[in-house]
Short mmCIF file of C-alpha atoms in Angstrom, two decimals:
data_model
loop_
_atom_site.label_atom_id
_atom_site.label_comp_id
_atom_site.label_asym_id
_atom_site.label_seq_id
_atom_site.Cartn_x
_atom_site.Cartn_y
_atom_site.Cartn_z
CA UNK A 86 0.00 0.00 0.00
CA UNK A 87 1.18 3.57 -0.76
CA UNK A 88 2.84 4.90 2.05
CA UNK A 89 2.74 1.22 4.06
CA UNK A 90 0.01 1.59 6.36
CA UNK A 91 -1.32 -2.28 7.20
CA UNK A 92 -4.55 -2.39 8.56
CA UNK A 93 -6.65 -5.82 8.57
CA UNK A 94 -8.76 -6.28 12.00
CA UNK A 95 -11.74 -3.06 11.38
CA UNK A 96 -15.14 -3.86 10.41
CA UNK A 97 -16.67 -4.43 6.94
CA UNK A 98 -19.75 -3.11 6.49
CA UNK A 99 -22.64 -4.70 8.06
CA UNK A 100 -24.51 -7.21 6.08
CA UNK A 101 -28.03 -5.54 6.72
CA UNK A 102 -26.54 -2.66 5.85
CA UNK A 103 -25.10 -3.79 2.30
CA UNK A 104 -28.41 -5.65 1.67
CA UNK A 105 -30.52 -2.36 2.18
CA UNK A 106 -28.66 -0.66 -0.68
CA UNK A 107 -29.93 -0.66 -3.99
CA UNK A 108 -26.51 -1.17 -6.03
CA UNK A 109 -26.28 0.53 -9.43
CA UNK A 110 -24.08 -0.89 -11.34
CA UNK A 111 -22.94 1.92 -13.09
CA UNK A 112 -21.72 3.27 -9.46
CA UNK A 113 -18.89 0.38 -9.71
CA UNK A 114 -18.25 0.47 -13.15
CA UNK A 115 -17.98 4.32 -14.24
CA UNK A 116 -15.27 4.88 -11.21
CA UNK A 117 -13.31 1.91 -12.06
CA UNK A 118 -13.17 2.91 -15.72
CA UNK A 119 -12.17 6.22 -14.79
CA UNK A 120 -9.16 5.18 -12.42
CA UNK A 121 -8.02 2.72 -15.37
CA UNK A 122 -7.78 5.34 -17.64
CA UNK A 123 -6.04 7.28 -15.29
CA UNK A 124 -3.57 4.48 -14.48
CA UNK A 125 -3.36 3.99 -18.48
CA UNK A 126 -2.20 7.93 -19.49
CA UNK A 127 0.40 7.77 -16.41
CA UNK A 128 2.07 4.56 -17.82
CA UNK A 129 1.82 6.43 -21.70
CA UNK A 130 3.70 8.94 -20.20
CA UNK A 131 6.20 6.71 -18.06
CA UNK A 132 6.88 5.11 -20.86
CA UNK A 133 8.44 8.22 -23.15
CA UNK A 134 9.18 10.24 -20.06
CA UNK A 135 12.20 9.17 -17.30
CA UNK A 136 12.03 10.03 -14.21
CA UNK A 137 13.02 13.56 -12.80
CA UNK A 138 16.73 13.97 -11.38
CA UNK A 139 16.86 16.02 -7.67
CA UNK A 140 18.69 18.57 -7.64
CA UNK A 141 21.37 19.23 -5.16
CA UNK A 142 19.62 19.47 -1.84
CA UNK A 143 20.94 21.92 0.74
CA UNK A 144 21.59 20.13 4.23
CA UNK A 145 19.07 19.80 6.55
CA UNK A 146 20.06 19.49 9.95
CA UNK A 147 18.67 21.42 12.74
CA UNK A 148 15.43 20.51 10.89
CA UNK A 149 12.54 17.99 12.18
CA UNK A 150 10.16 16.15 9.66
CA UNK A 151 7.78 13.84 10.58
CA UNK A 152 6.88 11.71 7.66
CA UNK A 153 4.18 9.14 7.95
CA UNK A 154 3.99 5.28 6.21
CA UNK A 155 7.89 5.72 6.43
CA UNK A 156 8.56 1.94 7.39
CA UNK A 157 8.92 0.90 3.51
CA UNK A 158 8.31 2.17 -0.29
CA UNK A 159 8.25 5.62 -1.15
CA UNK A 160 7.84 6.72 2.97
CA UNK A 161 11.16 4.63 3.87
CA UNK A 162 12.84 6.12 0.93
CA UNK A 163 11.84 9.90 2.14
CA UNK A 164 12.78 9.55 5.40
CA UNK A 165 16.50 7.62 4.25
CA UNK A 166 17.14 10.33 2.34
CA UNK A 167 16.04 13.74 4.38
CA UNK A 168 18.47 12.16 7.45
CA UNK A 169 20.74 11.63 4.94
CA UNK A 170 20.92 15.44 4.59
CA UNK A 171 20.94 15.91 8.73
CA UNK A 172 16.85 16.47 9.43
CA UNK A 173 16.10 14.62 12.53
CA UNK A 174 13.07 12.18 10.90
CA UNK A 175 10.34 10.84 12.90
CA UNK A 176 9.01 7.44 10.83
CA UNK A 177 5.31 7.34 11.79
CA UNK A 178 3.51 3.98 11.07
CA UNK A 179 0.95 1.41 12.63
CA UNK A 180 3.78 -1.81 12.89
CA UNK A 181 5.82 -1.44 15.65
CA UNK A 182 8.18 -3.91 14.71
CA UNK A 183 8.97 -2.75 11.42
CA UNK A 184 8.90 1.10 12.13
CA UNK A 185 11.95 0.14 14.63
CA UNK A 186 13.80 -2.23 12.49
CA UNK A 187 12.82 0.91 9.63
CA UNK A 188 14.25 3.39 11.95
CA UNK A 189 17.75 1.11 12.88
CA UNK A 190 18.25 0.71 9.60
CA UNK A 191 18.17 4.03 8.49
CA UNK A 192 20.30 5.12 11.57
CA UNK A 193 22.93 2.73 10.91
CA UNK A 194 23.34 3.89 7.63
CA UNK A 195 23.04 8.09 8.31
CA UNK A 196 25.67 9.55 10.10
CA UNK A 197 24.56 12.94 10.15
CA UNK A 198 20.89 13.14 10.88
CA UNK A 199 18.36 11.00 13.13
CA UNK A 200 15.93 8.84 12.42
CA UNK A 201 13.47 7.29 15.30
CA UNK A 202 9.57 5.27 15.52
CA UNK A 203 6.35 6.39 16.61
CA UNK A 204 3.79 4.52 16.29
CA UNK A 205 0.20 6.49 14.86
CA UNK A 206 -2.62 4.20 13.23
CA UNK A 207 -4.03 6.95 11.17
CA UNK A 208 -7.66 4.86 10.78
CA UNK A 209 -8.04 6.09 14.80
CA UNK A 210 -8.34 9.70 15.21
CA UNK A 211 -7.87 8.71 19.21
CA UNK A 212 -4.60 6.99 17.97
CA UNK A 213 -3.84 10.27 15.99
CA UNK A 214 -4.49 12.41 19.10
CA UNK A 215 -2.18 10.16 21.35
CA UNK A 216 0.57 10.65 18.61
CA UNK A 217 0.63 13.99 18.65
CA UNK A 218 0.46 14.25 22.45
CA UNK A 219 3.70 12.20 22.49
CA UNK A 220 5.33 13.92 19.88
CA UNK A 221 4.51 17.36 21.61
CA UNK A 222 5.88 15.92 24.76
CA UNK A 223 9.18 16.12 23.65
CA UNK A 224 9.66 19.83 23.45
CA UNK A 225 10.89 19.39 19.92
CA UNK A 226 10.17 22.02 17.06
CA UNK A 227 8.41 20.69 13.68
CA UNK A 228 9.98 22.05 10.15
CA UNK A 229 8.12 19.68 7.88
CA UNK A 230 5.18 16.94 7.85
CA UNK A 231 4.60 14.26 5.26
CA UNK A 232 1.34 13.12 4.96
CA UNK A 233 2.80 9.99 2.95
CA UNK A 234 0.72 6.81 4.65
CA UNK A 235 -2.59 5.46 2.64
CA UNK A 236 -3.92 2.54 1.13
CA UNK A 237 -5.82 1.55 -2.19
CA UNK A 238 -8.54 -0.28 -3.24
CA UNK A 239 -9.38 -2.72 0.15
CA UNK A 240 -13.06 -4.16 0.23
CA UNK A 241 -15.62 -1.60 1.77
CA UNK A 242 -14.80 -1.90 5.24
CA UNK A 243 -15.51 0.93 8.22
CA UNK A 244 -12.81 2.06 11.18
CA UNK A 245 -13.27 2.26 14.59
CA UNK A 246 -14.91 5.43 14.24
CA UNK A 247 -17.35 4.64 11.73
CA UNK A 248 -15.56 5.97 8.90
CA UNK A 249 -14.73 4.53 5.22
CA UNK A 250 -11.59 3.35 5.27
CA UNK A 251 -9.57 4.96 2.22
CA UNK A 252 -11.47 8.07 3.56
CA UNK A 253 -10.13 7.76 6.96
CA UNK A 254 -6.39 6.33 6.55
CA UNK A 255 -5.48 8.59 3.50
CA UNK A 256 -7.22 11.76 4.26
CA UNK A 257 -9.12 12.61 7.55
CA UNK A 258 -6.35 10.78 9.65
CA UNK A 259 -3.89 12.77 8.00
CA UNK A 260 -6.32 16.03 8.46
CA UNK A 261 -6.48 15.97 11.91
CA UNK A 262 -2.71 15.06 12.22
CA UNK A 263 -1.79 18.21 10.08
CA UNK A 264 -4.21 20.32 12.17
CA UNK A 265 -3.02 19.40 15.37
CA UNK A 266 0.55 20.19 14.51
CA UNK A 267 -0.14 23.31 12.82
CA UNK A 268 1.02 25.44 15.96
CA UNK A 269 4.44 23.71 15.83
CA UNK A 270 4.54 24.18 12.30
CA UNK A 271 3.59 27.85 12.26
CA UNK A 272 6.32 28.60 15.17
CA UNK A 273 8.93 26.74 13.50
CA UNK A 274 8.88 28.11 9.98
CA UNK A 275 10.41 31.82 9.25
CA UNK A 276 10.16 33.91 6.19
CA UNK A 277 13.15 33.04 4.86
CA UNK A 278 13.28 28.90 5.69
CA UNK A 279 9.19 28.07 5.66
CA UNK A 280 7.97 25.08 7.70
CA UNK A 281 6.03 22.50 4.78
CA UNK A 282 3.91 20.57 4.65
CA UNK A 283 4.08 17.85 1.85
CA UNK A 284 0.46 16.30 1.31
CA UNK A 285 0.73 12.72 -0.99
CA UNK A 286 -1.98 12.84 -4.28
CA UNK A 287 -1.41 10.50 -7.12
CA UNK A 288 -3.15 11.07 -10.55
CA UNK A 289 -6.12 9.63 -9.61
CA UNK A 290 -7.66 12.28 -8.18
CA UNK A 291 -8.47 13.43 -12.06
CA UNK A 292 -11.30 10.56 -11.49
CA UNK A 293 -12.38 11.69 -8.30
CA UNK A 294 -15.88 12.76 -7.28
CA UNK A 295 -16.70 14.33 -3.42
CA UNK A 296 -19.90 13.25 -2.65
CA UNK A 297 -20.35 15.55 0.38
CA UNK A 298 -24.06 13.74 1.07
CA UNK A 299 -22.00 10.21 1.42
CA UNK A 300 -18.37 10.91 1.76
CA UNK A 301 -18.41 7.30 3.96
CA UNK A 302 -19.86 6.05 0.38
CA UNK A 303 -22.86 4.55 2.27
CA UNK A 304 -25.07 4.26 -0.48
CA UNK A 305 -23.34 3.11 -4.16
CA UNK A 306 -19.73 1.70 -2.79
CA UNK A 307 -16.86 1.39 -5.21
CA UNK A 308 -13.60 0.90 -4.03
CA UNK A 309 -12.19 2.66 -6.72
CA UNK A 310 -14.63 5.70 -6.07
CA UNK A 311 -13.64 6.09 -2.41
CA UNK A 312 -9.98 5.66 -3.55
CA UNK A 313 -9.98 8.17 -6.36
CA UNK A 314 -12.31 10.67 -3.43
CA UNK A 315 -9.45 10.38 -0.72
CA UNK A 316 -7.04 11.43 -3.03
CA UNK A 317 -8.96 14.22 -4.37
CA UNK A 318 -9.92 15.47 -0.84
CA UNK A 319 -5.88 15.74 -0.07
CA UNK A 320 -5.44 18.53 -2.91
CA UNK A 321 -8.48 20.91 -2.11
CA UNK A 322 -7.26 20.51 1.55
CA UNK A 323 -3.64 21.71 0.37
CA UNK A 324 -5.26 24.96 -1.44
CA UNK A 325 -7.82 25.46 1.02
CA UNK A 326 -4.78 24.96 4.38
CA UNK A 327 -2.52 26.94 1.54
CA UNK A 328 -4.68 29.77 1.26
CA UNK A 329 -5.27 30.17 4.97
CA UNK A 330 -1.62 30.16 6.22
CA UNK A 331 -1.04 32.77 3.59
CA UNK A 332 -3.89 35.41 4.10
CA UNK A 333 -2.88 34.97 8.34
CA UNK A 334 1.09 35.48 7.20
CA UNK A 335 2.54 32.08 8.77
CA UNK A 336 5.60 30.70 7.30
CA UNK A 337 4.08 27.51 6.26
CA UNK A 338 4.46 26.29 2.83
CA UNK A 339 1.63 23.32 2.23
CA UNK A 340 2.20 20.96 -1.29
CA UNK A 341 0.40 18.07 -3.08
CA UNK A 342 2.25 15.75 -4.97
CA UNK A 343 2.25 13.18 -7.35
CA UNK A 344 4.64 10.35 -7.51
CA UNK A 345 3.43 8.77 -10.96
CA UNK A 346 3.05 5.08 -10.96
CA UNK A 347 5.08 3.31 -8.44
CA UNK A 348 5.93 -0.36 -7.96
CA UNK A 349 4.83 -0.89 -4.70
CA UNK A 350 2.52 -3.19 -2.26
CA UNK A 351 0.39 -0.62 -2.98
CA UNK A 352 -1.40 -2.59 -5.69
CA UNK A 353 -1.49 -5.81 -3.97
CA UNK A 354 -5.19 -5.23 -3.84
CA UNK A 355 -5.78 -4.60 -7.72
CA UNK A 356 -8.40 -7.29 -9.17
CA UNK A 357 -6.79 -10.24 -10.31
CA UNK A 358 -6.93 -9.65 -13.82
CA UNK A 359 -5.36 -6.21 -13.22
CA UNK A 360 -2.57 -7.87 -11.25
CA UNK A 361 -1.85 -9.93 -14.11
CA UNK A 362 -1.54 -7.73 -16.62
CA UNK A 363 0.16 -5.36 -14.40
CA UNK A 364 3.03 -7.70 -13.63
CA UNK A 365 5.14 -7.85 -17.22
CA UNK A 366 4.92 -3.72 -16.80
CA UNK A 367 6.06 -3.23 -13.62
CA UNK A 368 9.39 -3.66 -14.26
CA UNK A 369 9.96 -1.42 -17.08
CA UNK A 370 7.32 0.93 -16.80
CA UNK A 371 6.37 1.74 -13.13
CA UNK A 372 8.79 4.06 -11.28
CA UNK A 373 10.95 2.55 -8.66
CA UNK A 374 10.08 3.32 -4.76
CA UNK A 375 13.33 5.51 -4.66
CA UNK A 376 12.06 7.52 -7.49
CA UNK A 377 8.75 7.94 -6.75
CA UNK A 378 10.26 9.52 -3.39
CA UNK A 379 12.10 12.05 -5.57
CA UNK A 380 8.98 14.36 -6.00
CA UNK A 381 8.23 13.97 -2.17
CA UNK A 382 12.06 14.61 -1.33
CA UNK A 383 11.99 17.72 -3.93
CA UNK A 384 8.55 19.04 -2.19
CA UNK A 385 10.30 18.68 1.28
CA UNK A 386 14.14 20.15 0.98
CA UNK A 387 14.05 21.48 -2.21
CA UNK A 388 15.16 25.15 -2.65
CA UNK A 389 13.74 25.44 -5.38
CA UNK A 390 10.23 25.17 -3.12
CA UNK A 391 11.14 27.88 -0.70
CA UNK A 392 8.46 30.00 -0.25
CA UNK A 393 6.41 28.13 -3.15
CA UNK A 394 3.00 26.68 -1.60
CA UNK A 395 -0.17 25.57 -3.01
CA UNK A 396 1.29 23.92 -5.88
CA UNK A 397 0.43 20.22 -7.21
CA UNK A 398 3.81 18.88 -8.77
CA UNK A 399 4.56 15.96 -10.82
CA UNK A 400 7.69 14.33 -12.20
CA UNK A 401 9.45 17.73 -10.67
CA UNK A 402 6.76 20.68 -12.11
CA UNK A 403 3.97 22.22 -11.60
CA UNK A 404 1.24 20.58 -12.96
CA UNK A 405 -3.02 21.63 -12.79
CA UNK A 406 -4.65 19.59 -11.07
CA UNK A 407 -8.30 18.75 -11.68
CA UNK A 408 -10.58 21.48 -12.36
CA UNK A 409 -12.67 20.69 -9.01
CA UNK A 410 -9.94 20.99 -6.83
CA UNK A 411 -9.58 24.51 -7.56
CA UNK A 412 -13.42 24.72 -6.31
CA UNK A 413 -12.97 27.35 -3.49
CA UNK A 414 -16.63 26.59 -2.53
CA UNK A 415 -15.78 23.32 -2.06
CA UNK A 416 -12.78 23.61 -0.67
CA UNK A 417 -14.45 25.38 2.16
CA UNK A 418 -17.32 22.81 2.43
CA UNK A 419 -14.98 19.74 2.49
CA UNK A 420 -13.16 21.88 5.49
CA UNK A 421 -15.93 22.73 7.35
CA UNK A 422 -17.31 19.05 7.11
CA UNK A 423 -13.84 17.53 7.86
CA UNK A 424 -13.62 19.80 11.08
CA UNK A 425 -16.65 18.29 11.92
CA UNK A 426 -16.07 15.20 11.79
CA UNK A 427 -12.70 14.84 13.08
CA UNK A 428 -14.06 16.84 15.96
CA UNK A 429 -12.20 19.83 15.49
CA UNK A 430 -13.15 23.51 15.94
CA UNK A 431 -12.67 25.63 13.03
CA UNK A 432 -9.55 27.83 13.44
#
């Protein structure tokens, strides 16, 4: 799963529940089409179009980043290469085991910067709330967050909370972990070295559709729907958070990005046809974990990105996103609602 969040003992929906919809097909099949052809135009362009280079990357140290789903893939990559460069990285994940062994390994190998474990199961805003209340504990400043962690295309399933789960894990977790930081973040940054905030999209969030009625997807369920909606949700967040930290003047710098298609456990749960046919490609046309990290990496240390906020970026540009996410009226209402539920009071 992108960003390496494991999650397998929550609830599926009820069975009474399920039978008192009345399914329309077209519900499944128009969302699933529309991630496909998604998936297809990213591998058209993989395929005539390598993979950025970073630039040189000034050193880091001094610097905290918190980067969560950082126990393998593209998070592990990140957070390898950001201590590489001297930030002190806190790997935030839901396997204790691995997040340590993650964090060792990483150690061992970085001399100049600092990598440790916490755990956070992002599917539990209680679990979220703990986190931070640890991580605040510590008295330590935060220069940068990576909301990296999510999951794609697990059968309909709810969290402890009640939530959908590619709803919960890859954006409302993430939204109440950004907004409880966001006084760290905002004392931290300066005018002249911004605190950021690095929010993971992929282009799948062309197909997506907020259904603010249903945003648990109650009613027509499509794993590819509430997939493609969680992603699409992270980028009007980013303008909307964007847009407030610049009209109040904080140094915060807040980013969606892109990462193409990566070979990852990410599509373990692809149909089995899709698996199939995905297998002789991944090789040659999906981007390695290590590169798909680039654009992260770029968004997180890059000078190039002082200052620059609000921006979706692919392959190492700025790219439009889709035309909804530039919806400032629903930017607001996805905010509003998100506060809501997350249990938040609007700043």
């Amino acid at each position: 799963m992108q960003g390496d969040q494991r999650h397998c003992t929550h609830n599926r929906t009820p069975a009474g529940e399920a039978g008192r919809r009345i399914m329309n097909p077209l519900s499944i099949l128009v969302p699933l089409l529309k991630l496909y052809y998604c998936g297809i135009r990213v591998l058209i362009y993989q395929m005539f179009n390598r993979s950025f280079t970073l630039p040189v990357l000034q050193k880091q140290n001094g610097r905290v980043g918190i980067v969560t789903g950082g126990t393998r893939g593209m998070g592990y990559e990140t957070a390898k290469h950001l201590a590489r460069l001297g930030m002190h990285v806190i790997i935030a994940g839901n396997e204790n085991e691995e997040g340590l062994a993650a964090a060792r390994a990483i150690q061992g190998e970085c001399t100049e910067g600092k990598a440790e474990f916490l755990f956070i199961d992002l599917t539990s805003l209680n679990s979220v709330r703990r986190f931070v209340e640890t991580f605040k504990g510590r008295g330590l400043p935060l220069h940068l967050l990576v909301n990296n962690a999510g999951t794609m295309l697990v059968p309909e399933r709810q969290t402890e909370d009640g939530f959908e789960f590619h709803f919960s894990l890859n954006y409302l977790g993430h939204f109440l972990l950004t907004n409880l930081l966001l006084d760290l973040l905002k004392r931290s940054g300066r005018p002249d070295c911004c605190s950021r905030i690095v929010n993971m999209s992929s282009a799948t969030h062309y197909a997506g559709v907020i259904q603010m009625d249903d945003l648990n997807r109650r009613l027509n369920y499509s794993s590819h729907g509430a997939y493609a909606q969680s992603k699409l949700a992270l980028v009007l967040f980013t303008y909307y958070l964007q847009e407030q930290m610049t009209a109040k003047g904080f140094s915060v710098m807040v980013n969606a990005v892109d990462p193409g298609m990566v070979d990852t456990a990410l599509y373990n749960n692809l149909w089995s046809l899709a698996k199939a046919l995905k297998k002789p490609f991944a090789k040659t046309l999906f981007r390695t974990p290590t590169e798909g990290a680039s654009i992260i990496i770029y968004a997180a240390a890059a000078s190039e990105m002082e200052g620059v906020g609000g921006c979706y970026l692919y392959n190492g540009e700025k790219k439009q996103s889709a035309p909804d996410s530039y919806d400032s009226e629903l930017q607001a209402k996805l905010w509003e609602k998100s506060c809501e539920l997350a249990g938040l009071h609007e700043a």
